[in-house]
Amino acid sequence: IASVNLCSNTAGQILMSLVMEPPKQGDPSYALYSEERDAILSSLKRRAKMIVSCLNSLEGVSCNDAEGAMYAFPSITLPPKAVQAAEALGKKPDVFYCIELLKKTGVCVVAGSGFGQKEGTFHFRTTFLPSEEDFPTIVKGLTEFHEEFMKQYSS
């Protein structure tokens, strides 16, 4: 029973062997594989640019380009009133921001305080894995939430 928890199932093992040794040029499925791989990678690049561009357009948010991983990790400057509201609830300020974002939009991000960020700085991690079709809605929700949050907690 313990091995079920420690090992991937048979289908997962077969899939990983295909991932590790994809079709090669000359194989019957190579053209389709290349087309699908290139489409996926192009979409990921577009989504990465879309989320980083959105984040960098927000007041008090700064985000480097996403390179390598499928995450963006912006820094966020939170107004003192937001920091105080978080502390009054016994929450770290970036956790407070992330929970409010989730409650108001359904967009789930991970607070940077869970990653050992520098004291006095705030971050969150987000992914750009949702479907490209969903991204405009996600970006719009994030933007509207952030603008309202900043307005609510600005001095």
Short mmCIF file of N, CA and C in Angstrom, two decimals:
data_model
loop_
_atom_site.label_atom_id
_atom_site.label_comp_id
_atom_site.label_asym_id
_atom_site.label_seq_id
_atom_site.Cartn_x
_atom_site.Cartn_y
_atom_site.Cartn_z
N ILE A 1 0.83 -1.19 0.00
CA ILE A 1 0.00 0.00 0.00
C ILE A 1 0.87 1.25 0.00
N ALA A 2 1.98 1.22 0.72
CA ALA A 2 2.85 2.40 0.80
C ALA A 2 3.39 2.78 -0.57
N SER A 3 3.67 1.80 -1.43
CA SER A 3 4.24 2.12 -2.74
C SER A 3 3.26 2.90 -3.62
N VAL A 4 1.96 2.75 -3.39
CA VAL A 4 0.96 3.50 -4.14
C VAL A 4 1.14 5.00 -3.88
N ASN A 5 1.51 5.34 -2.66
CA ASN A 5 1.72 6.73 -2.30
C ASN A 5 3.07 7.26 -2.77
N LEU A 6 4.01 6.40 -2.99
CA LEU A 6 5.37 6.82 -3.33
C LEU A 6 5.67 6.77 -4.82
N CYS A 7 4.93 5.98 -5.59
CA CYS A 7 5.23 5.78 -7.00
C CYS A 7 4.07 6.25 -7.88
N SER A 8 4.43 6.74 -9.04
CA SER A 8 3.37 7.13 -9.98
C SER A 8 2.70 5.89 -10.54
N ASN A 9 1.47 6.06 -11.01
CA ASN A 9 0.74 4.93 -11.58
C ASN A 9 1.35 4.56 -12.94
N THR A 10 0.89 3.46 -13.48
CA THR A 10 1.45 2.95 -14.75
C THR A 10 1.28 3.96 -15.88
N ALA A 11 0.08 4.55 -15.97
CA ALA A 11 -0.15 5.52 -17.04
C ALA A 11 0.82 6.70 -16.92
N GLY A 12 1.06 7.16 -15.70
CA GLY A 12 2.00 8.25 -15.48
C GLY A 12 3.42 7.88 -15.88
N GLN A 13 3.80 6.65 -15.61
CA GLN A 13 5.14 6.18 -15.97
C GLN A 13 5.30 6.10 -17.49
N ILE A 14 4.27 5.63 -18.17
CA ILE A 14 4.31 5.55 -19.64
C ILE A 14 4.40 6.95 -20.23
N LEU A 15 3.59 7.86 -19.70
CA LEU A 15 3.61 9.23 -20.19
C LEU A 15 4.99 9.86 -20.03
N MET A 16 5.61 9.66 -18.88
CA MET A 16 6.93 10.24 -18.65
C MET A 16 7.97 9.68 -19.62
N SER A 17 7.85 8.42 -19.99
CA SER A 17 8.79 7.87 -20.96
C SER A 17 8.62 8.54 -22.31
N LEU A 18 7.39 8.89 -22.64
CA LEU A 18 7.14 9.61 -23.91
C LEU A 18 7.67 11.04 -23.85
N VAL A 19 7.53 11.65 -22.69
CA VAL A 19 8.03 13.01 -22.51
C VAL A 19 9.56 13.03 -22.60
N MET A 20 10.17 12.03 -22.01
CA MET A 20 11.63 11.98 -21.98
C MET A 20 12.23 11.61 -23.34
N GLU A 21 11.48 10.89 -24.15
CA GLU A 21 11.94 10.50 -25.47
C GLU A 21 10.85 10.80 -26.50
N PRO A 22 10.70 12.10 -26.85
CA PRO A 22 9.65 12.47 -27.80
C PRO A 22 9.98 11.94 -29.21
N PRO A 23 9.00 12.01 -30.11
CA PRO A 23 9.26 11.58 -31.50
C PRO A 23 10.44 12.35 -32.09
N LYS A 24 11.17 11.67 -32.92
CA LYS A 24 12.34 12.28 -33.60
C LYS A 24 11.98 12.56 -35.05
N GLN A 25 12.72 13.49 -35.64
CA GLN A 25 12.52 13.80 -37.05
C GLN A 25 12.59 12.51 -37.86
N GLY A 26 11.58 12.31 -38.71
CA GLY A 26 11.49 11.09 -39.49
C GLY A 26 10.47 10.12 -38.93
N ASP A 27 10.14 10.24 -37.63
CA ASP A 27 9.09 9.42 -37.04
C ASP A 27 7.74 9.88 -37.58
N PRO A 28 6.79 8.97 -37.72
CA PRO A 28 5.48 9.32 -38.29
C PRO A 28 4.75 10.43 -37.52
N SER A 29 4.94 10.51 -36.22
CA SER A 29 4.21 11.51 -35.41
C SER A 29 5.02 12.78 -35.15
N TYR A 30 6.21 12.90 -35.76
CA TYR A 30 7.07 14.04 -35.46
C TYR A 30 6.44 15.37 -35.86
N ALA A 31 5.83 15.46 -37.02
CA ALA A 31 5.26 16.72 -37.49
C ALA A 31 4.16 17.20 -36.54
N LEU A 32 3.28 16.31 -36.14
CA LEU A 32 2.21 16.68 -35.22
C LEU A 32 2.79 17.06 -33.85
N TYR A 33 3.74 16.28 -33.38
CA TYR A 33 4.39 16.58 -32.10
C TYR A 33 5.01 17.97 -32.12
N SER A 34 5.75 18.29 -33.18
CA SER A 34 6.42 19.60 -33.30
C SER A 34 5.40 20.73 -33.33
N GLU A 35 4.35 20.52 -34.08
CA GLU A 35 3.30 21.54 -34.19
C GLU A 35 2.66 21.80 -32.81
N GLU A 36 2.31 20.74 -32.11
CA GLU A 36 1.68 20.88 -30.81
C GLU A 36 2.64 21.48 -29.78
N ARG A 37 3.90 21.03 -29.77
CA ARG A 37 4.90 21.57 -28.84
C ARG A 37 5.10 23.06 -29.08
N ASP A 38 5.26 23.45 -30.34
CA ASP A 38 5.49 24.86 -30.65
C ASP A 38 4.29 25.72 -30.29
N ALA A 39 3.09 25.20 -30.49
CA ALA A 39 1.87 25.94 -30.13
C ALA A 39 1.79 26.14 -28.62
N ILE A 40 2.10 25.10 -27.87
CA ILE A 40 2.06 25.20 -26.40
C ILE A 40 3.10 26.20 -25.91
N LEU A 41 4.33 26.10 -26.40
CA LEU A 41 5.39 27.01 -25.95
C LEU A 41 5.09 28.45 -26.34
N SER A 42 4.55 28.67 -27.53
CA SER A 42 4.19 30.02 -27.96
C SER A 42 3.08 30.59 -27.07
N SER A 43 2.11 29.77 -26.74
CA SER A 43 1.03 30.21 -25.86
C SER A 43 1.56 30.56 -24.48
N LEU A 44 2.45 29.74 -23.95
CA LEU A 44 3.04 30.04 -22.64
C LEU A 44 3.78 31.37 -22.67
N LYS A 45 4.51 31.65 -23.74
CA LYS A 45 5.23 32.93 -23.86
C LYS A 45 4.26 34.09 -23.90
N ARG A 46 3.16 33.95 -24.64
CA ARG A 46 2.16 35.01 -24.72
C ARG A 46 1.52 35.25 -23.35
N ARG A 47 1.19 34.18 -22.65
CA ARG A 47 0.58 34.32 -21.32
C ARG A 47 1.55 34.93 -20.33
N ALA A 48 2.82 34.54 -20.41
CA ALA A 48 3.83 35.12 -19.51
C ALA A 48 3.94 36.63 -19.74
N LYS A 49 4.00 37.03 -21.00
CA LYS A 49 4.09 38.46 -21.31
C LYS A 49 2.83 39.19 -20.85
N MET A 50 1.67 38.56 -21.02
CA MET A 50 0.41 39.17 -20.64
C MET A 50 0.34 39.42 -19.13
N ILE A 51 0.73 38.42 -18.33
CA ILE A 51 0.63 38.59 -16.87
C ILE A 51 1.68 39.56 -16.37
N VAL A 52 2.89 39.49 -16.88
CA VAL A 52 3.95 40.42 -16.43
C VAL A 52 3.59 41.84 -16.83
N SER A 53 3.07 42.03 -18.02
CA SER A 53 2.65 43.36 -18.46
C SER A 53 1.53 43.90 -17.57
N CYS A 54 0.57 43.05 -17.26
CA CYS A 54 -0.52 43.45 -16.36
C CYS A 54 0.04 43.86 -15.01
N LEU A 55 0.87 43.01 -14.43
CA LEU A 55 1.41 43.29 -13.10
C LEU A 55 2.20 44.59 -13.07
N ASN A 56 3.02 44.82 -14.09
CA ASN A 56 3.83 46.03 -14.14
C ASN A 56 3.00 47.29 -14.37
N SER A 57 1.77 47.14 -14.81
CA SER A 57 0.89 48.30 -15.01
C SER A 57 0.17 48.70 -13.73
N LEU A 58 0.25 47.87 -12.70
CA LEU A 58 -0.47 48.12 -11.46
C LEU A 58 0.34 49.00 -10.52
N GLU A 59 -0.35 49.88 -9.83
CA GLU A 59 0.29 50.77 -8.86
C GLU A 59 1.02 49.97 -7.79
N GLY A 60 2.30 50.27 -7.59
CA GLY A 60 3.07 49.65 -6.52
C GLY A 60 3.51 48.23 -6.79
N VAL A 61 3.35 47.76 -8.02
CA VAL A 61 3.73 46.38 -8.35
C VAL A 61 4.87 46.41 -9.36
N SER A 62 5.85 45.57 -9.15
CA SER A 62 6.97 45.45 -10.07
C SER A 62 7.27 43.97 -10.27
N CYS A 63 7.41 43.58 -11.54
CA CYS A 63 7.63 42.16 -11.84
C CYS A 63 8.65 42.01 -12.96
N ASN A 64 9.63 41.15 -12.74
CA ASN A 64 10.60 40.80 -13.78
C ASN A 64 9.94 39.88 -14.79
N ASP A 65 10.51 39.81 -15.97
CA ASP A 65 10.03 38.87 -16.97
C ASP A 65 10.12 37.45 -16.42
N ALA A 66 9.14 36.65 -16.78
CA ALA A 66 9.14 35.25 -16.37
C ALA A 66 10.03 34.48 -17.34
N GLU A 67 11.10 33.92 -16.81
CA GLU A 67 12.04 33.18 -17.64
C GLU A 67 12.33 31.83 -17.00
N GLY A 68 12.04 30.78 -17.70
CA GLY A 68 12.37 29.45 -17.21
C GLY A 68 11.23 28.75 -16.50
N ALA A 69 10.74 29.31 -15.43
CA ALA A 69 9.64 28.69 -14.70
C ALA A 69 8.32 29.21 -15.23
N MET A 70 7.24 28.62 -14.80
CA MET A 70 5.92 29.04 -15.25
C MET A 70 5.24 29.90 -14.20
N TYR A 71 6.06 30.74 -13.56
CA TYR A 71 5.57 31.62 -12.51
C TYR A 71 6.05 33.04 -12.74
N ALA A 72 5.27 33.98 -12.22
CA ALA A 72 5.70 35.37 -12.09
C ALA A 72 5.73 35.64 -10.59
N PHE A 73 6.70 36.43 -10.13
CA PHE A 73 6.88 36.67 -8.70
C PHE A 73 7.05 38.17 -8.47
N PRO A 74 5.93 38.92 -8.56
CA PRO A 74 6.04 40.37 -8.41
C PRO A 74 6.25 40.82 -6.96
N SER A 75 6.91 41.95 -6.82
CA SER A 75 6.95 42.60 -5.52
C SER A 75 5.80 43.60 -5.50
N ILE A 76 5.25 43.81 -4.32
CA ILE A 76 4.10 44.69 -4.20
C ILE A 76 4.30 45.60 -3.00
N THR A 77 4.08 46.88 -3.20
CA THR A 77 4.13 47.85 -2.11
C THR A 77 2.71 48.05 -1.62
N LEU A 78 2.46 47.64 -0.39
CA LEU A 78 1.12 47.75 0.17
C LEU A 78 1.01 49.02 1.01
N PRO A 79 -0.13 49.70 0.92
CA PRO A 79 -0.33 50.90 1.74
C PRO A 79 -0.29 50.57 3.23
N PRO A 80 0.17 51.51 4.05
CA PRO A 80 0.23 51.27 5.50
C PRO A 80 -1.11 50.82 6.09
N LYS A 81 -2.23 51.34 5.58
CA LYS A 81 -3.53 50.95 6.10
C LYS A 81 -3.82 49.46 5.80
N ALA A 82 -3.33 48.95 4.69
CA ALA A 82 -3.51 47.54 4.37
C ALA A 82 -2.66 46.69 5.30
N VAL A 83 -1.45 47.15 5.59
CA VAL A 83 -0.57 46.44 6.51
C VAL A 83 -1.21 46.39 7.90
N GLN A 84 -1.77 47.52 8.33
CA GLN A 84 -2.44 47.58 9.63
C GLN A 84 -3.67 46.67 9.68
N ALA A 85 -4.45 46.66 8.60
CA ALA A 85 -5.65 45.80 8.54
C ALA A 85 -5.25 44.33 8.62
N ALA A 86 -4.16 43.97 7.95
CA ALA A 86 -3.67 42.59 8.00
C ALA A 86 -3.24 42.22 9.41
N GLU A 87 -2.46 43.10 10.03
CA GLU A 87 -1.97 42.84 11.38
C GLU A 87 -3.12 42.72 12.38
N ALA A 88 -4.17 43.53 12.20
CA ALA A 88 -5.35 43.48 13.08
C ALA A 88 -6.04 42.12 12.99
N LEU A 89 -5.91 41.47 11.84
CA LEU A 89 -6.50 40.14 11.64
C LEU A 89 -5.51 39.01 11.95
N GLY A 90 -4.30 39.39 12.37
CA GLY A 90 -3.28 38.39 12.68
C GLY A 90 -2.69 37.74 11.44
N LYS A 91 -2.72 38.45 10.32
CA LYS A 91 -2.21 37.91 9.06
C LYS A 91 -1.02 38.72 8.58
N LYS A 92 -0.15 38.07 7.83
CA LYS A 92 0.93 38.80 7.17
C LYS A 92 0.30 39.62 6.05
N PRO A 93 0.83 40.81 5.76
CA PRO A 93 0.21 41.68 4.77
C PRO A 93 0.05 41.05 3.38
N ASP A 94 1.05 40.29 2.93
CA ASP A 94 0.91 39.69 1.60
C ASP A 94 -0.11 38.56 1.61
N VAL A 95 -0.24 37.87 2.73
CA VAL A 95 -1.27 36.82 2.87
C VAL A 95 -2.65 37.48 2.82
N PHE A 96 -2.79 38.59 3.53
CA PHE A 96 -4.05 39.33 3.53
C PHE A 96 -4.44 39.72 2.10
N TYR A 97 -3.49 40.27 1.36
CA TYR A 97 -3.75 40.67 -0.03
C TYR A 97 -4.19 39.45 -0.86
N CYS A 98 -3.49 38.35 -0.74
CA CYS A 98 -3.80 37.15 -1.52
C CYS A 98 -5.17 36.57 -1.18
N ILE A 99 -5.51 36.58 0.10
CA ILE A 99 -6.83 36.07 0.51
C ILE A 99 -7.94 36.97 -0.01
N GLU A 100 -7.74 38.27 0.07
CA GLU A 100 -8.74 39.20 -0.45
C GLU A 100 -8.91 39.03 -1.96
N LEU A 101 -7.80 38.85 -2.67
CA LEU A 101 -7.86 38.61 -4.12
C LEU A 101 -8.67 37.36 -4.42
N LEU A 102 -8.40 36.30 -3.69
CA LEU A 102 -9.13 35.04 -3.90
C LEU A 102 -10.62 35.20 -3.61
N LYS A 103 -10.94 35.85 -2.48
CA LYS A 103 -12.35 36.02 -2.11
C LYS A 103 -13.12 36.85 -3.14
N LYS A 104 -12.46 37.88 -3.66
CA LYS A 104 -13.18 38.81 -4.54
C LYS A 104 -13.17 38.39 -6.01
N THR A 105 -12.18 37.60 -6.43
CA THR A 105 -12.05 37.28 -7.86
C THR A 105 -12.01 35.80 -8.18
N GLY A 106 -11.66 34.98 -7.20
CA GLY A 106 -11.45 33.56 -7.47
C GLY A 106 -10.06 33.28 -8.01
N VAL A 107 -9.23 34.31 -8.14
CA VAL A 107 -7.86 34.15 -8.61
C VAL A 107 -6.99 33.78 -7.41
N CYS A 108 -6.30 32.66 -7.51
CA CYS A 108 -5.49 32.15 -6.42
C CYS A 108 -4.01 32.40 -6.71
N VAL A 109 -3.36 33.14 -5.82
CA VAL A 109 -1.92 33.37 -5.88
C VAL A 109 -1.34 32.96 -4.53
N VAL A 110 -0.03 32.81 -4.45
CA VAL A 110 0.62 32.36 -3.23
C VAL A 110 1.43 33.52 -2.64
N ALA A 111 1.21 33.77 -1.36
CA ALA A 111 1.91 34.86 -0.69
C ALA A 111 3.41 34.62 -0.67
N GLY A 112 4.15 35.68 -0.90
CA GLY A 112 5.61 35.59 -0.92
C GLY A 112 6.22 35.30 0.44
N SER A 113 5.48 35.58 1.51
CA SER A 113 6.03 35.32 2.84
C SER A 113 6.31 33.84 3.06
N GLY A 114 5.68 32.99 2.29
CA GLY A 114 5.95 31.56 2.36
C GLY A 114 7.25 31.15 1.70
N PHE A 115 7.92 32.10 1.05
CA PHE A 115 9.16 31.81 0.34
C PHE A 115 10.38 32.45 1.00
N GLY A 116 10.19 33.00 2.20
CA GLY A 116 11.32 33.58 2.91
C GLY A 116 11.76 34.92 2.35
N GLN A 117 10.79 35.77 2.02
CA GLN A 117 11.15 37.08 1.46
C GLN A 117 11.83 37.97 2.50
N LYS A 118 12.53 38.98 2.01
CA LYS A 118 13.24 39.91 2.86
C LYS A 118 12.24 40.65 3.75
N GLU A 119 12.57 40.80 5.01
CA GLU A 119 11.71 41.49 5.97
C GLU A 119 11.30 42.88 5.44
N GLY A 120 10.02 43.19 5.56
CA GLY A 120 9.52 44.50 5.13
C GLY A 120 9.17 44.57 3.66
N THR A 121 9.33 43.48 2.92
CA THR A 121 8.94 43.45 1.51
C THR A 121 7.78 42.48 1.35
N PHE A 122 7.01 42.69 0.31
CA PHE A 122 5.85 41.85 0.06
C PHE A 122 5.85 41.40 -1.39
N HIS A 123 5.47 40.17 -1.59
CA HIS A 123 5.43 39.56 -2.93
C HIS A 123 4.27 38.59 -3.00
N PHE A 124 4.00 38.12 -4.19
CA PHE A 124 3.17 36.94 -4.36
C PHE A 124 3.62 36.22 -5.61
N ARG A 125 3.31 34.95 -5.65
CA ARG A 125 3.68 34.15 -6.82
C ARG A 125 2.39 33.78 -7.55
N THR A 126 2.43 33.94 -8.84
CA THR A 126 1.30 33.54 -9.66
C THR A 126 1.82 32.73 -10.84
N THR A 127 0.97 31.93 -11.39
CA THR A 127 1.33 31.12 -12.53
C THR A 127 0.64 31.66 -13.78
N PHE A 128 1.13 31.26 -14.91
CA PHE A 128 0.43 31.61 -16.15
C PHE A 128 0.00 30.35 -16.89
N LEU A 129 -0.39 29.34 -16.12
CA LEU A 129 -0.84 28.08 -16.70
C LEU A 129 -2.31 28.02 -17.08
N PRO A 130 -3.19 28.88 -16.52
CA PRO A 130 -4.58 28.81 -16.99
C PRO A 130 -4.64 29.00 -18.51
N SER A 131 -5.70 28.53 -19.10
CA SER A 131 -5.82 28.57 -20.56
C SER A 131 -5.73 30.01 -21.08
N GLU A 132 -5.20 30.13 -22.26
CA GLU A 132 -5.04 31.45 -22.88
C GLU A 132 -6.39 32.14 -23.05
N GLU A 133 -7.44 31.37 -23.29
CA GLU A 133 -8.77 31.92 -23.45
C GLU A 133 -9.26 32.57 -22.16
N ASP A 134 -8.83 32.04 -21.02
CA ASP A 134 -9.25 32.58 -19.72
C ASP A 134 -8.42 33.79 -19.28
N PHE A 135 -7.29 34.01 -19.90
CA PHE A 135 -6.37 35.03 -19.42
C PHE A 135 -6.92 36.45 -19.44
N PRO A 136 -7.63 36.89 -20.45
CA PRO A 136 -8.18 38.25 -20.39
C PRO A 136 -9.09 38.47 -19.18
N THR A 137 -9.88 37.47 -18.83
CA THR A 137 -10.76 37.57 -17.66
C THR A 137 -9.94 37.62 -16.37
N ILE A 138 -8.89 36.82 -16.30
CA ILE A 138 -8.02 36.80 -15.12
C ILE A 138 -7.32 38.14 -14.96
N VAL A 139 -6.76 38.65 -16.03
CA VAL A 139 -6.05 39.93 -16.00
C VAL A 139 -7.00 41.06 -15.61
N LYS A 140 -8.19 41.05 -16.18
CA LYS A 140 -9.19 42.08 -15.86
C LYS A 140 -9.56 42.01 -14.38
N GLY A 141 -9.83 40.82 -13.88
CA GLY A 141 -10.19 40.66 -12.47
C GLY A 141 -9.08 41.10 -11.54
N LEU A 142 -7.85 40.73 -11.86
CA LEU A 142 -6.70 41.12 -11.05
C LEU A 142 -6.53 42.64 -11.04
N THR A 143 -6.65 43.25 -12.21
CA THR A 143 -6.50 44.70 -12.32
C THR A 143 -7.58 45.43 -11.53
N GLU A 144 -8.82 45.03 -11.71
CA GLU A 144 -9.93 45.68 -10.99
C GLU A 144 -9.80 45.51 -9.49
N PHE A 145 -9.45 44.29 -9.06
CA PHE A 145 -9.26 44.05 -7.63
C PHE A 145 -8.17 44.96 -7.08
N HIS A 146 -7.02 44.98 -7.74
CA HIS A 146 -5.87 45.74 -7.23
C HIS A 146 -6.20 47.23 -7.13
N GLU A 147 -6.84 47.76 -8.16
CA GLU A 147 -7.19 49.19 -8.14
C GLU A 147 -8.13 49.49 -6.97
N GLU A 148 -9.12 48.63 -6.75
CA GLU A 148 -10.07 48.82 -5.64
C GLU A 148 -9.39 48.64 -4.29
N PHE A 149 -8.51 47.65 -4.17
CA PHE A 149 -7.77 47.41 -2.94
C PHE A 149 -6.92 48.63 -2.58
N MET A 150 -6.19 49.13 -3.56
CA MET A 150 -5.32 50.29 -3.31
C MET A 150 -6.14 51.52 -2.94
N LYS A 151 -7.26 51.71 -3.59
CA LYS A 151 -8.15 52.83 -3.28
C LYS A 151 -8.68 52.71 -1.86
N GLN A 152 -9.11 51.51 -1.48
CA GLN A 152 -9.68 51.27 -0.16
C GLN A 152 -8.67 51.52 0.95
N TYR A 153 -7.41 51.14 0.73
CA TYR A 153 -6.43 51.21 1.81
C TYR A 153 -5.43 52.36 1.69
N SER A 154 -5.58 53.20 0.70
CA SER A 154 -4.70 54.37 0.59
C SER A 154 -5.09 55.41 1.62
N SER A 155 -4.12 56.16 2.07
CA SER A 155 -4.38 57.16 3.12
C SER A 155 -5.25 58.28 2.64
#
